Amino acid sequence: MSFAGPSSIHDIQYYGDHIFTTVTAAAVVVDEWIANTMHIHKRELSELLIGLDTEWYDIPPSLIQFLGNKKFKFVGKGVWNDACKLFEDYELLVAHTKDVGYWAAKKYHDRDYRKLGLKALVLDLLQKVIPKPREITMSEWNAKGLQLNR
């Protein structure tokens, strides 16, 4: 898959799984990614889980429609807070969020999972480590041009 405009696609390998990540500052790339994703998964849209943790200033119209589509479940730890921030900052509605901590608590009948962060949840439930270098998480995410490691 390739996109028009300035962007890069990364194949992040994580414990044998492949996570394809697109980094871009171009709305046309977002449009193409959404169109491709909806085409590839057209028979299973309601089963699709999309990780959400974004930094945006100019919101492409296709992203507004995508995030507002109730067919998709946007997942993460504290994802509701991310969705609220998107609404507060940009009046951007994320229609369907699923907090993995609450999801785990319900599935495993253990309320303590609601209190854990994403790294602790992944370690406890999947016995895998999420690398989250401090120099990346504490860096300037609102910079005009992001470095590759962000």
C-alpha positions as a Python dict, from the first residue, in 0.01 Angstrom:
ca = {
    (1, 'M'): (0, 0, 0),
    (2, 'S'): (133, 342, -86),
    (3, 'F'): (-2, 690, -31),
    (4, 'A'): (20, 1023, -205),
    (5, 'G'): (178, 1310, -19),
    (6, 'P'): (444, 1323, 253),
    (7, 'S'): (407, 1015, 468),
    (8, 'S'): (572, 695, 578),
    (9, 'I'): (439, 351, 659),
    (10, 'H'): (610, 145, 927),
    (11, 'D'): (578, -227, 994),
    (12, 'I'): (614, -248, 1370),
    (13, 'Q'): (685, -606, 1472),
    (14, 'Y'): (564, -684, 1822),
    (15, 'Y'): (601, -1039, 1953),
    (16, 'G'): (552, -1185, 1606),
    (17, 'D'): (256, -964, 1517),
    (18, 'H'): (276, -690, 1256),
    (19, 'I'): (130, -349, 1336),
    (20, 'F'): (125, -125, 1031),
    (21, 'T'): (149, 240, 1132),
    (22, 'T'): (110, 540, 905),
    (23, 'V'): (281, 868, 995),
    (24, 'T'): (166, 1173, 802),
    (25, 'A'): (91, 1542, 810),
    (26, 'A'): (-122, 1530, 493),
    (27, 'A'): (-503, 1509, 497),
    (28, 'V'): (-503, 1325, 162),
    (29, 'V'): (-304, 1042, 322),
    (30, 'V'): (-565, 1015, 599),
    (31, 'D'): (-840, 1006, 334),
    (32, 'E'): (-664, 725, 146),
    (33, 'W'): (-590, 526, 463),
    (34, 'I'): (-955, 540, 573),
    (35, 'A'): (-1081, 444, 225),
    (36, 'N'): (-835, 152, 206),
    (37, 'T'): (-916, 33, 558),
    (38, 'M'): (-1290, 43, 496),
    (39, 'H'): (-1247, -143, 165),
    (40, 'I'): (-1018, -414, 306),
    (41, 'H'): (-1240, -476, 611),
    (42, 'K'): (-1581, -407, 452),
    (43, 'R'): (-1730, -738, 570),
    (44, 'E'): (-1607, -700, 925),
    (45, 'L'): (-1632, -328, 1001),
    (46, 'S'): (-1814, -380, 1330),
    (47, 'E'): (-1539, -619, 1446),
    (48, 'L'): (-1254, -382, 1362),
    (49, 'L'): (-1057, -241, 1657),
    (50, 'I'): (-864, 79, 1590),
    (51, 'G'): (-606, 208, 1838),
    (52, 'L'): (-653, 576, 1914),
    (53, 'D'): (-396, 818, 2052),
    (54, 'T'): (-354, 1118, 1824),
    (55, 'E'): (-213, 1468, 1796),
    (56, 'W'): (-398, 1683, 1539),
    (57, 'Y'): (-437, 2046, 1450),
    (58, 'D'): (-615, 2045, 1114),
    (59, 'I'): (-874, 1768, 1109),
    (60, 'P'): (-942, 1613, 767),
    (61, 'P'): (-1319, 1574, 701),
    (62, 'S'): (-1272, 1201, 635),
    (63, 'L'): (-1126, 1159, 986),
    (64, 'I'): (-1425, 1341, 1138),
    (65, 'Q'): (-1662, 1094, 967),
    (66, 'F'): (-1441, 794, 1051),
    (67, 'L'): (-1418, 873, 1424),
    (68, 'G'): (-1792, 949, 1436),
    (69, 'N'): (-1886, 614, 1280),
    (70, 'K'): (-2048, 395, 1549),
    (71, 'K'): (-1945, 79, 1361),
    (72, 'F'): (-1585, 122, 1478),
    (73, 'K'): (-1453, 61, 1829),
    (74, 'F'): (-1163, 285, 1925),
    (75, 'V'): (-965, 116, 2199),
    (76, 'G'): (-698, 216, 2447),
    (77, 'K'): (-633, 277, 2813),
    (78, 'G'): (-807, 598, 2910),
    (79, 'V'): (-936, 629, 2553),
    (80, 'W'): (-1248, 808, 2677),
    (81, 'N'): (-1023, 1088, 2805),
    (82, 'D'): (-855, 1108, 2463),
    (83, 'A'): (-1199, 1122, 2299),
    (84, 'C'): (-1312, 1397, 2539),
    (85, 'K'): (-997, 1599, 2465),
    (86, 'L'): (-1061, 1567, 2092),
    (87, 'F'): (-1415, 1693, 2152),
    (88, 'E'): (-1306, 1979, 2380),
    (89, 'D'): (-1022, 2092, 2154),
    (90, 'Y'): (-1179, 2035, 1812),
    (91, 'E'): (-1549, 1952, 1869),
    (92, 'L'): (-1457, 1614, 1720),
    (93, 'L'): (-1686, 1330, 1828),
    (94, 'V'): (-1548, 979, 1877),
    (95, 'A'): (-1863, 769, 1860),
    (96, 'H'): (-1757, 441, 2021),
    (97, 'T'): (-1472, 395, 2269),
    (98, 'K'): (-1370, 87, 2464),
    (99, 'D'): (-1132, 114, 2760),
    (100, 'V'): (-914, -197, 2770),
    (101, 'G'): (-886, -176, 3151),
    (102, 'Y'): (-1264, -195, 3197),
    (103, 'W'): (-1287, -459, 2924),
    (104, 'A'): (-1030, -676, 3107),
    (105, 'A'): (-1200, -619, 3445),
    (106, 'K'): (-1531, -740, 3305),
    (107, 'K'): (-1385, -1039, 3119),
    (108, 'Y'): (-1168, -1162, 3408),
    (109, 'H'): (-1399, -1050, 3692),
    (110, 'D'): (-1123, -843, 3852),
    (111, 'R'): (-1196, -474, 3916),
    (112, 'D'): (-826, -404, 3976),
    (113, 'Y'): (-763, -416, 3601),
    (114, 'R'): (-950, -85, 3573),
    (115, 'K'): (-674, 86, 3774),
    (116, 'L'): (-377, -48, 3576),
    (117, 'G'): (-203, 140, 3297),
    (118, 'L'): (-162, -5, 2950),
    (119, 'K'): (192, -134, 3014),
    (120, 'A'): (82, -318, 3329),
    (121, 'L'): (-227, -463, 3159),
    (122, 'V'): (-25, -596, 2865),
    (123, 'L'): (238, -742, 3097),
    (124, 'D'): (-18, -909, 3325),
    (125, 'L'): (-259, -1039, 3060),
    (126, 'L'): (-31, -1103, 2762),
    (127, 'Q'): (306, -1143, 2936),
    (128, 'K'): (453, -893, 2689),
    (129, 'V'): (643, -570, 2745),
    (130, 'I'): (547, -245, 2575),
    (131, 'P'): (854, -30, 2524),
    (132, 'K'): (761, 330, 2600),
    (133, 'P'): (1082, 535, 2618),
    (134, 'R'): (1049, 844, 2834),
    (135, 'E'): (1233, 1059, 2578),
    (136, 'I'): (953, 989, 2331),
    (137, 'T'): (651, 1022, 2561),
    (138, 'M'): (783, 1343, 2716),
    (139, 'S'): (893, 1498, 2385),
    (140, 'E'): (730, 1786, 2198),
    (141, 'W'): (436, 1614, 2025),
    (142, 'N'): (289, 1939, 1900),
    (143, 'A'): (599, 2024, 1694),
    (144, 'K'): (522, 2104, 1328),
    (145, 'G'): (736, 1815, 1202),
    (146, 'L'): (759, 1504, 1417),
    (147, 'Q'): (1073, 1297, 1426),
    (148, 'L'): (1051, 936, 1306),
    (149, 'N'): (1073, 792, 1660),
    (150, 'R'): (748, 970, 1762),
}
